[in-house]
XYZ file of C-alpha atoms in Angstrom:
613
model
C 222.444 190.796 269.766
C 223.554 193.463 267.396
C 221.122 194.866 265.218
C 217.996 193.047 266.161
C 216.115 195.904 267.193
C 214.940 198.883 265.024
C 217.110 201.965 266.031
C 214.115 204.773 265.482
C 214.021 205.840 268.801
C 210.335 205.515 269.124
C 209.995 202.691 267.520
C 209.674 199.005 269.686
C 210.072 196.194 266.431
C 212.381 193.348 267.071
C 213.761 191.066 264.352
C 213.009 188.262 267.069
C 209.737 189.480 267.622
C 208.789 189.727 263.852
C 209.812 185.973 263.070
C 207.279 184.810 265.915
C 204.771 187.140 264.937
C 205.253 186.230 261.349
C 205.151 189.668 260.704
C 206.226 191.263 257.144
C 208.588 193.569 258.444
C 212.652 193.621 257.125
C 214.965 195.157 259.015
C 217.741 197.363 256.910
C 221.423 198.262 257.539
C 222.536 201.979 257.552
C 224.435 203.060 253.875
C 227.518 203.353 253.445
C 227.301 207.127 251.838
C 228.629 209.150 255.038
C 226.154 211.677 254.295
C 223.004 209.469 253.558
C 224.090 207.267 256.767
C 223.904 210.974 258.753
C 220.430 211.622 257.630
C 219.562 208.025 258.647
C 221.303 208.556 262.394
C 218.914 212.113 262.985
C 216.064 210.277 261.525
C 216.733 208.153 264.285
C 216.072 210.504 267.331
C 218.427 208.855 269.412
C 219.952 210.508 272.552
C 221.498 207.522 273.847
C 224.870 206.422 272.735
C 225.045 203.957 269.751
C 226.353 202.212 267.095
C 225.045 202.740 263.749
C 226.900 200.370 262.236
C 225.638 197.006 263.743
C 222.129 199.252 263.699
C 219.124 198.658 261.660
C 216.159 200.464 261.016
C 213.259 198.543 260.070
C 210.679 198.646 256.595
C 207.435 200.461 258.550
C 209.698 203.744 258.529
C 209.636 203.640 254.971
C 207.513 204.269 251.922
C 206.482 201.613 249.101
C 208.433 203.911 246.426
C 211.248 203.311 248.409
C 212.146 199.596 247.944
C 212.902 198.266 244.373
C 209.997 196.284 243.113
C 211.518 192.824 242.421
C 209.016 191.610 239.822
C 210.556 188.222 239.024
C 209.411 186.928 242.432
C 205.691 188.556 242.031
C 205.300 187.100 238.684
C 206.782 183.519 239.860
C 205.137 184.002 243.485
C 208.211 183.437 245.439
C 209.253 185.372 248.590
C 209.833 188.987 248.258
C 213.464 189.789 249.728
C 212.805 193.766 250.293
C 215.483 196.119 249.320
C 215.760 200.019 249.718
C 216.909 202.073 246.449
C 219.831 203.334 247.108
C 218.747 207.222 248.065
C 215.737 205.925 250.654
C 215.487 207.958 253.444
C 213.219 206.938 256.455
C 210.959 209.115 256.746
C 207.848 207.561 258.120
C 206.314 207.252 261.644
C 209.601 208.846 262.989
C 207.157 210.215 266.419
C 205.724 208.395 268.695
C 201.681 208.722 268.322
C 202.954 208.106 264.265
C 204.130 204.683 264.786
C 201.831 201.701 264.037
C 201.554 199.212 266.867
C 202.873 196.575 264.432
C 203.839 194.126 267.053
C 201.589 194.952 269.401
C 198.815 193.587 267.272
C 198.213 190.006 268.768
C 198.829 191.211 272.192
C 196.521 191.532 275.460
C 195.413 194.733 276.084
C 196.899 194.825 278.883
C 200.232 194.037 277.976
C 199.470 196.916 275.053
C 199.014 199.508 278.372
C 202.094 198.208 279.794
C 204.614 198.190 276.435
C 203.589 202.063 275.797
C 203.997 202.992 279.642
C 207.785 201.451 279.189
C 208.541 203.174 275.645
C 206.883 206.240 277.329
C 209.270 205.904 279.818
C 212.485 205.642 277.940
C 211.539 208.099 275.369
C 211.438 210.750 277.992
C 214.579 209.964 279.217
C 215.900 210.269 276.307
C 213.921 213.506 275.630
C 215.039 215.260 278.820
C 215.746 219.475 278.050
C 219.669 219.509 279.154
C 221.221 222.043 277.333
C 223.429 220.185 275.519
C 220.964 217.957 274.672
C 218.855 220.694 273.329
C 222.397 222.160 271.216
C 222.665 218.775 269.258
C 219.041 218.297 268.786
C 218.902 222.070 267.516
C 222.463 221.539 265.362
C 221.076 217.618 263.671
C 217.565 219.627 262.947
C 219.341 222.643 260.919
C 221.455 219.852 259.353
C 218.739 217.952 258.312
C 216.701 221.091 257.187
C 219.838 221.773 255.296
C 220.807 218.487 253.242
C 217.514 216.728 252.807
C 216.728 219.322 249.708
C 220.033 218.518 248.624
C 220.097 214.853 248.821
C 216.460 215.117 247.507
C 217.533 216.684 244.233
C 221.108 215.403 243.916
C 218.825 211.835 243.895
C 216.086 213.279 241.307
C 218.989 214.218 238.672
C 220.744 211.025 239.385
C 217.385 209.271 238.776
C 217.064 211.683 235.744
C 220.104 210.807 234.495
C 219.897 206.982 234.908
C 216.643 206.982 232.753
C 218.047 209.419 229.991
C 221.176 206.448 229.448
C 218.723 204.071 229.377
C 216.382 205.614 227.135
C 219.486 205.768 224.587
C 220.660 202.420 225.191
C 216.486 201.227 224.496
C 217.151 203.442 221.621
C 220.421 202.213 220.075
C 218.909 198.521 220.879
C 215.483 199.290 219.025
C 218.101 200.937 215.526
C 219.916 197.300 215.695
C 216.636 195.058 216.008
C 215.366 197.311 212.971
C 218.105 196.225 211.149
C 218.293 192.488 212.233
C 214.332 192.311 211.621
C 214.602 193.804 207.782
C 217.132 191.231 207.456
C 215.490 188.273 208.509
C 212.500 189.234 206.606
C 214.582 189.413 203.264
C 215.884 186.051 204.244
C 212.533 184.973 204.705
C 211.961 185.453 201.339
C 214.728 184.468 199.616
C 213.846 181.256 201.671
C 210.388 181.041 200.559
C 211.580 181.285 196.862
C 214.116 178.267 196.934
C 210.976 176.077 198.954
C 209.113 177.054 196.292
C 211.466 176.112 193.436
C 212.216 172.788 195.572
C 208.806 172.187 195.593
C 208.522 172.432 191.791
C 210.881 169.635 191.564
C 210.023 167.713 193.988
C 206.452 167.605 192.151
C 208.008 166.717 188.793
C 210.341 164.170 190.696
C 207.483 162.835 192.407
C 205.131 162.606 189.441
C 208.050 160.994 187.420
C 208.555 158.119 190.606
C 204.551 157.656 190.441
C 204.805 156.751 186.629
C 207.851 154.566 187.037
C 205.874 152.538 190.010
C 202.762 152.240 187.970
C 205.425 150.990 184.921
C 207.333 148.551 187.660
C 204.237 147.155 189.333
C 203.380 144.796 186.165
C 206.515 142.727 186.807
C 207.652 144.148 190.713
C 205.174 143.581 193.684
C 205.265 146.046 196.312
C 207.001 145.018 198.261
C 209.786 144.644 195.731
C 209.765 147.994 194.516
C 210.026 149.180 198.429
C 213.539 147.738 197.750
C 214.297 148.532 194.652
C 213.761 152.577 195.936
C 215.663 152.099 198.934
C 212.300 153.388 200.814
C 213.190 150.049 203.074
C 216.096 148.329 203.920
C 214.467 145.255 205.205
C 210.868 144.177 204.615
C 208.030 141.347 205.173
C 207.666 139.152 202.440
C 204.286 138.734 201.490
C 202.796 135.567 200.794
C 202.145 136.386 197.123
C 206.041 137.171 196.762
C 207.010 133.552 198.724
C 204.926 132.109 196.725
C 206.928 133.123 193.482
C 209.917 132.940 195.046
C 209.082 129.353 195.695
C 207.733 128.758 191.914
C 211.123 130.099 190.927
C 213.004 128.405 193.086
C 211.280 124.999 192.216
C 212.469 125.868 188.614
C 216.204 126.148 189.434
C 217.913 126.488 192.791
C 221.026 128.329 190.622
C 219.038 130.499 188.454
C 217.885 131.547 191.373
C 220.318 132.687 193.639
C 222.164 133.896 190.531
C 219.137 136.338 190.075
C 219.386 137.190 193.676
C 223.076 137.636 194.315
C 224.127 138.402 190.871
C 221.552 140.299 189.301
C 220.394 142.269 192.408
C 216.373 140.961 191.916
C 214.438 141.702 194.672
C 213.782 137.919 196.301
C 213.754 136.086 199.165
C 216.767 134.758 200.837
C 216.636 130.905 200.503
C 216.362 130.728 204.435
C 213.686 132.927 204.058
C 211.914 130.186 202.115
C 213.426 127.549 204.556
C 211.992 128.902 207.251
C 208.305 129.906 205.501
C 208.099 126.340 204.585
C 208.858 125.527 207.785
C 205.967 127.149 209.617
C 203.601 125.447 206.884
C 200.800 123.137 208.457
C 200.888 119.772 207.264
C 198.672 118.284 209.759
C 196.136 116.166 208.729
C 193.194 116.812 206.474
C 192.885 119.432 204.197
C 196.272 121.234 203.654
C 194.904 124.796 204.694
C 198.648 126.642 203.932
C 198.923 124.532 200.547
C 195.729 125.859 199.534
C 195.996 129.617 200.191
C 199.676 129.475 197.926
C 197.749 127.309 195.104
C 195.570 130.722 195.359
C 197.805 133.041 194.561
C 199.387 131.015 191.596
C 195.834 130.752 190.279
C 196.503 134.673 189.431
C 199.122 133.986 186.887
C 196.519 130.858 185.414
C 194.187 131.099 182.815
C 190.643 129.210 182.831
C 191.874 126.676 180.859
C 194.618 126.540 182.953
C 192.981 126.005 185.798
C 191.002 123.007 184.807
C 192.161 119.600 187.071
C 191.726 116.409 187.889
C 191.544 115.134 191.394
C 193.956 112.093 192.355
C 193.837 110.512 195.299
C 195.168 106.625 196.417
C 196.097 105.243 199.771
C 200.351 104.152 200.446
C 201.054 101.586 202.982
C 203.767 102.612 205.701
C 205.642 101.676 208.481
C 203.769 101.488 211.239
C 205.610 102.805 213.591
C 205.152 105.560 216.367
C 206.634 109.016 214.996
C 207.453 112.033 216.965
C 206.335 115.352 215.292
C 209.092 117.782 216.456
C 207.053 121.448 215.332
C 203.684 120.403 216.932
C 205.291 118.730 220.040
C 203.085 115.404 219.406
C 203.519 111.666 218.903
C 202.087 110.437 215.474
C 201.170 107.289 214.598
C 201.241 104.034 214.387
C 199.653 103.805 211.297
C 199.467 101.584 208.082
C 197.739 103.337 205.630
C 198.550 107.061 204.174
C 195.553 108.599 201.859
C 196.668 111.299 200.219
C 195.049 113.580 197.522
C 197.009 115.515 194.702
C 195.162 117.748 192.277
C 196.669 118.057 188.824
C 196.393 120.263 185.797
C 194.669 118.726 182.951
C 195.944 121.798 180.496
C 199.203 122.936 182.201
C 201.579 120.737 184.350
C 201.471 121.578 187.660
C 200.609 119.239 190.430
C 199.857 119.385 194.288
C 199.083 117.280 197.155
C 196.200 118.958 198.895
C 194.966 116.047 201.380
C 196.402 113.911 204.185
C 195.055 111.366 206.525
C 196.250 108.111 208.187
C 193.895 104.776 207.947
C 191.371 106.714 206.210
C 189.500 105.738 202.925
C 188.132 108.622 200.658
C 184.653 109.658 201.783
C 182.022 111.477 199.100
C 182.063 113.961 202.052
C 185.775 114.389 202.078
C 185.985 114.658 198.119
C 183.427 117.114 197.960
C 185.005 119.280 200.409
C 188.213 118.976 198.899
C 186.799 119.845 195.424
C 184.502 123.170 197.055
C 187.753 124.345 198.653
C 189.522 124.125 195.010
C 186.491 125.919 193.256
C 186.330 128.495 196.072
C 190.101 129.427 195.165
C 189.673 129.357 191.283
C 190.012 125.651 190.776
C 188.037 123.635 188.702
C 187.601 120.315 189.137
C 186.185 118.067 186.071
C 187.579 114.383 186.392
C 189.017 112.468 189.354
C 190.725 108.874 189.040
C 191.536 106.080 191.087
C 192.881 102.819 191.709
C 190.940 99.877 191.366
C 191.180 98.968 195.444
C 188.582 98.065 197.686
C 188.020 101.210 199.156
C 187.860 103.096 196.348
C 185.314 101.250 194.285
C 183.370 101.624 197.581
C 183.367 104.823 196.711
C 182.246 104.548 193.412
C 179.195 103.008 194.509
C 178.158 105.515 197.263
C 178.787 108.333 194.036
C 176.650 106.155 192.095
C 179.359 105.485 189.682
C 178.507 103.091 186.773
C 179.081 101.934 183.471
C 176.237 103.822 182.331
C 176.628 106.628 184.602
C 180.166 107.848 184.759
C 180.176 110.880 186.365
C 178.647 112.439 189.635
C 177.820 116.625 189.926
C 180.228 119.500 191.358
C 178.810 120.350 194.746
C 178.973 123.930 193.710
C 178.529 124.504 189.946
C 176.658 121.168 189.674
C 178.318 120.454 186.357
C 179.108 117.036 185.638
C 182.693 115.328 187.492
C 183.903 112.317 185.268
C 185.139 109.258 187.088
C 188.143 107.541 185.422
C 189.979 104.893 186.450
C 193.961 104.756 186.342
C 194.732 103.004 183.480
C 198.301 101.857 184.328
C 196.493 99.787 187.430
C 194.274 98.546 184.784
C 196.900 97.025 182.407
C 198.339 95.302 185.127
C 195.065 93.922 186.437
C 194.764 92.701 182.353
C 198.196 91.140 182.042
C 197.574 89.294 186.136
C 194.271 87.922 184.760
C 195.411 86.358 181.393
C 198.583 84.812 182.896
C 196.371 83.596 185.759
C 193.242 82.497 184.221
C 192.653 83.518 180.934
C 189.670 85.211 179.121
C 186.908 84.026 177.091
C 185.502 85.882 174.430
C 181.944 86.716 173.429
C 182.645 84.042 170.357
C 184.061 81.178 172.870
C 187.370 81.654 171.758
C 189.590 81.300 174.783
C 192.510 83.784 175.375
C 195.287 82.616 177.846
C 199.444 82.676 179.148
C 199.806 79.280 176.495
C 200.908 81.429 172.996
C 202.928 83.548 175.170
C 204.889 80.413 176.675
C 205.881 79.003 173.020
C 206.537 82.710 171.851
C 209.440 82.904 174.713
C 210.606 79.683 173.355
C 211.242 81.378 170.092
C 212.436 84.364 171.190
C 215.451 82.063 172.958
C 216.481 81.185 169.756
C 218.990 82.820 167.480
C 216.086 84.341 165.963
C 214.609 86.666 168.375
C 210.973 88.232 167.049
C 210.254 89.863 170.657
C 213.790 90.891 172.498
C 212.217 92.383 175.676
C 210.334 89.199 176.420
C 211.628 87.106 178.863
C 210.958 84.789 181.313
C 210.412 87.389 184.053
C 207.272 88.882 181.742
C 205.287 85.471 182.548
C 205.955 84.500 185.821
C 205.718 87.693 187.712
C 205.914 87.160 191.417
C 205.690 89.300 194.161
C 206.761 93.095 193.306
C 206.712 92.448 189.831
C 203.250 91.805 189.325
C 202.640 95.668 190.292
C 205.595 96.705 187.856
C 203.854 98.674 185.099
C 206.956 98.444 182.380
C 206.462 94.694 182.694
C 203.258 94.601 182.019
C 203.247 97.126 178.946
C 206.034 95.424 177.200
C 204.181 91.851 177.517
C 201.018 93.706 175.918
C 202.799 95.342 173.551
C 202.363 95.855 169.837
C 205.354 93.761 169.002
C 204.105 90.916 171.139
C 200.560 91.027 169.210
C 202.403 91.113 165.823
C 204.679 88.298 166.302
C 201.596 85.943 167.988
C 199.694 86.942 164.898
C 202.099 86.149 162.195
C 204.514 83.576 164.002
C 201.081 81.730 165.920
C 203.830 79.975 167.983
C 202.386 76.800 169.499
C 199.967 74.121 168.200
C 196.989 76.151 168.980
C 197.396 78.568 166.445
C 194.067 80.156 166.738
C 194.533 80.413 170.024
C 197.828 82.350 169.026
C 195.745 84.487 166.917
C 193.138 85.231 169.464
C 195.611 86.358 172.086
C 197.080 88.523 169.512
C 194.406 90.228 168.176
C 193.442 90.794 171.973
C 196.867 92.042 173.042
C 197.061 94.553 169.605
C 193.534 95.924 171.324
C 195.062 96.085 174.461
C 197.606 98.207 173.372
C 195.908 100.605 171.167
C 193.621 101.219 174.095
C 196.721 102.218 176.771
C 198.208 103.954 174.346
C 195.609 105.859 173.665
C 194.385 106.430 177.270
C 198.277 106.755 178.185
C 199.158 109.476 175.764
C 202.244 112.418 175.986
C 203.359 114.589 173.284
C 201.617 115.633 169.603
C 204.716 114.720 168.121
C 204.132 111.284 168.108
C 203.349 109.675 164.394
C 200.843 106.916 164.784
C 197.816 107.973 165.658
C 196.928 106.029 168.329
C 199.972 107.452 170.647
C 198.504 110.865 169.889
C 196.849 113.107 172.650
C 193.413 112.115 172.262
C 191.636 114.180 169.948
C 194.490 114.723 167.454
C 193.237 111.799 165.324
C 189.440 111.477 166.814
C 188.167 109.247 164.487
C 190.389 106.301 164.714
C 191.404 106.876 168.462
C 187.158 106.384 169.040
C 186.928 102.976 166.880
C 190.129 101.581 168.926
C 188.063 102.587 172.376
C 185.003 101.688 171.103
C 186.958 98.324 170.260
C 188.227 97.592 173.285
C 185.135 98.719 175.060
C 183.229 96.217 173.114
C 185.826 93.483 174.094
C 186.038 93.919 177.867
C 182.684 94.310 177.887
C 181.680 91.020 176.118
C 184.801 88.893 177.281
C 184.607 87.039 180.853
C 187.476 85.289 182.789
C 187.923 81.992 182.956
C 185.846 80.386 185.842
C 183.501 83.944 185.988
C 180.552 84.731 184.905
C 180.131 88.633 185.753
C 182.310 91.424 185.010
C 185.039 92.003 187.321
C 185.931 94.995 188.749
C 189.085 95.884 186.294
C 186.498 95.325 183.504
C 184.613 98.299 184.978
C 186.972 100.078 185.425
C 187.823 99.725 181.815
C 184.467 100.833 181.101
C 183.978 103.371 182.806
C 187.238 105.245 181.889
C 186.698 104.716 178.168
C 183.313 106.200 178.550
C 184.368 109.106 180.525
C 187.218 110.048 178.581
C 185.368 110.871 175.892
C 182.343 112.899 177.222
C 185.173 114.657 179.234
C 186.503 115.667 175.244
C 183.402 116.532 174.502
C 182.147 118.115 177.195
C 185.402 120.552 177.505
C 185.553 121.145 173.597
C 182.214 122.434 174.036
C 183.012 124.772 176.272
C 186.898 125.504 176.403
C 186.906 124.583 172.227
C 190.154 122.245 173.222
C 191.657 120.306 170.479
C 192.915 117.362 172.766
C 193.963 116.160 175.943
C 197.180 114.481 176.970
C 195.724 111.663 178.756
C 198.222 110.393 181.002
C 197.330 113.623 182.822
C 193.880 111.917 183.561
C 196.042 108.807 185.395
C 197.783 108.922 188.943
C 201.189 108.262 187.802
C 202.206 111.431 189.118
C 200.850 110.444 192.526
C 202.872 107.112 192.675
C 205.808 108.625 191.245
């Protein structure tokens, strides 16, 4: 194969040899200058006849300084691929006892003895003194001894030359990065000038945006005035903000999306509040959810404010099995629903805070209820009820009397009044008197018989009482729990016409009922009062007109608790109840002018009409 073998005469390397040995030896073509390739071919000692053209001569007649040094491949340690400048000249180990046994290395020492005895052999051959032999060896030494000086220099001054170019090109390069690093350093500074006059503004800017904030944040929350800066396209409600949104949104579905759409205000998109509602819990029990909102509208609520009264009754339902869709259950059946609202003595607001199926009111679960208010800024300082079975269960395990009316905070241990709803009450007054009838602390006997002959003469063409019909004294079956019905048949119109009409023959009976019924009514009014506007005093909020609003309770208290129905001899329950509201309401006045300095208290706040309602 052409080539494979070094062409120094002397010299045994093989390409074929070097890739089993491993060896680091390349092998070199002959150049292409005619004269450089002539030094190369008498270099080579060769008497033979050959081919210099499909020769090669390998690296080990060579120096280092002869190969370019390739230092991309030493720096990233990849595999040197040697090659000669372009003016190498072999010059190394060009006789025999010169050349390095290269090869030979890894070899027996006996096959050593026999590879030198062979290149022995053929170098003598080739070395044999024929004259002609001995004309061309004599002709290619005077050659050599000729041009190698020349070569030598001609390469020195090309070398010469080659560094002087680059020297000036280094040079011309080093004038233009002189330039082009003067003028990015004046850039540099004009640079640093404009940060620093941006940063002057952006300081004012930023100072004027902090005072603006501070100025927004006493009507925006945070999360509003992200929006309102455009700092965030979307955002997460927080439950401070729903809770608003909802307050405003109670007040007026329009007003509020016209704030929202047409106004730009930051709010909630009503399915925002759909959904929020949505993930409430209303299971049963304390309404944890309802509770944390209630919270954060206690922020915008003064102490006064804040003061409630605790509602609670039981509802009769279907019982039926219903299937809870959110919690994936099956409720029911059940027959009763207890449910407790809380209500604002000084401010009207009003929430349900309790739910339970077919379970009465425990002093465990209204104490609970009422720690959970005062822990989130609610004070509790009445509670009313119904007169029901359960309820004045209750009153007995809170020790609930005539004489005691009240039972202590389980936190602040201030004193909780107990009231009675006085709506229930008035009905429970009107079902007695139609049904039995009263007696008085005189004798005197109070019954349905004057209000019987006063419908008779309110059928004439002379009607003293319009509303009264017959409807008023029979009362059967819903009507018997209608409130209306009972107020208008112990109403102040009904006790004036009894008293000056006395329809019947009994006409101290007549009297009696009236003067019982004109007590009656003082007394709901009174405990059933709405607006300071009102003119007679007695329809006032409680307090207004202290004086004679106490003598018509005191009144009444001294009636109902003096009077027995017909066929008893105890009090009943509604008489109690009576009682014990009268009583409470006013230590509660008291007790809250004393330390709020109120002036009154609209008293139908301190009944559950709001619950039934």
């Amino acid at each position: 194969m052409p080539g494979t073998r070094c062409a120094v005469a002397v010299c045994s390397n093989s390409l074929q040899e070097t890739k089993k040995k491993n060896s680091n030896i390349s092998y070199h073509t002959f150049p292409k200058d005619q004269k450089l390739c002539h030094v190369w071919i008498n270099a080579c000692r060769r008497k033979d006849k050959w081919n210099h053209k499909t020769s090669t001569i390998c690296s080990v007649h060579f120096l280092e300084n002869d190969f370019e040094v390739d230092l991309r491949s030493q720096l990233m340690n990849i595999k040197i691929k040697r090659k000669l400048k372009q003016n190498a000249i072999p010059t190394q180990h060009l006789k025999e006892k010169y050349l390095p046994n290269v090869l030979t290395n890894t070899l027996s020492s006996r096959q050593v003895r026999a590879n030198m005895r062979e290149n022995a052999t053929i170098v003598q051959s080739l070395m044999l003194p024929t004259q002609e032999n001995k004309d061309i060896a004599k002709e290619d030494e005077d050659k050599v001894h000729e041009e190698l000086p020349t070569l030598i220099n001609e390469s020195i001054e090309h070398k010469y030359q080659q560094l002087l170019n680059d020297h000036d090109k280094l040079k011309t390069k080093y004038k233009h990065l002189s330039q082009f690093n003067r003028f990015q350093k004046n850039r540099i500074n004009t640079l640093n000038k404009k940060c620093n006059i941006l940063s002057q503004k952006f300081g004012e800017q930023a100072s004027q945006t902090h005072i603006l904030n501070e100025s927004l944040k006493i009507v925006f929350s945070q999360t509003q005035l992200q929006l309102i800066t455009k700092k965030k396209k979307k955002v997460i409600w927080s439950t401070e903000d729903i809770s608003k949104a909802f307050t405003l949104r109670y007040l007026s579905k329009r007003c509020y999306i016209y704030l929202r759409n047409k106004l730009n205000y930051p709010l909630p998109h009503v399915s925002t509040l759909v959904k929020w509602a949505s993930r409430l819990n209303f299971r049963q029990g304390i309404l944890v959810d309802v509770i944390r909102i209630m919270k954060i509208a206690a922020l915008n609520l003064n102490s006064i404010e804040l003061l409630c009264i605790i509602q609670f009754d039981e509802m009769k339902i279907l019982s039926a099995y219903e299937y809870d869709k959110k919690n994936d259950q099956v409720i029911g059946p059940h027959s009763q629903m207890q449910v407790i609202m809380v209500r604002g003595i000084f401010k009207n607001w009003k929430q349900p805070i309790y739910v339970n199926f077919d379970q009465l009111i425990t002093p465990e679960i209204l104490s609970e209820a009422i720690s959970i208010l005062y822990e989130n800024s609610y004070n509790v300082v009445a509670c009313v009820s119904d007169c029901g079975g359960g309820n004045v269960g209750l009153w007995k395990k809170l020790g609930i009397t005539i004489d005691k009316t009240y039972f202590l905070h389980p936190n602040t241990k201030e004193k909780i009044y107990f009231l009675a709803d006085a709506p229930h009450l008035l009905k429970l007054i009107r079902n007695w008197l139609l049904d039995t009838g009263f007696i008085l602390s005189d004798g005197c006997m109070i019954n349905a018989t004057p209000l019987k002959e006063l419908l008779k003469v309110t059928n004439t063409e002379i009607s003293v009482c319009h509303r009264l019909s017959q409807k008023h004294l029979e009362c059967v079956k819903a009507e018997r729990q209608n409130v209306g019905l009972a107020a208008q048949l112990l109403s102040h119109s009904v006790a004036t016409a009894l008293i000056h009409y006395k329809p019947g023959l009994n006409q101290v009976l007549s009297e009696n009922t009236g003067h019982f019924i004109e007590v009656v009514s003082n007394w709901f009014d009174i405990m059933n009062s709405y607006t300071p506007s009102e003119t007679l005093c007695t329809k006032k909020p409680y307090g207004l007109n202290l004086e004679d609003q106490n003598n018509c309770l005191d009144k009444m208290y001294k009636v109902i608790y003096s009077m027995r129905c017909a066929g008893k001899n105890t009090l009943q329950t509604f008489q109690k109840g009576i009682l014990i509201s009268i009583k409470s309401t006013q230590l509660l006045f008291e007790d809250l002018k004393d330390k709020y300095n109120i002036s009154y208290i609209v008293t139908h706040r301190l009944n559950q009409d709001s619950l039934e309602s």
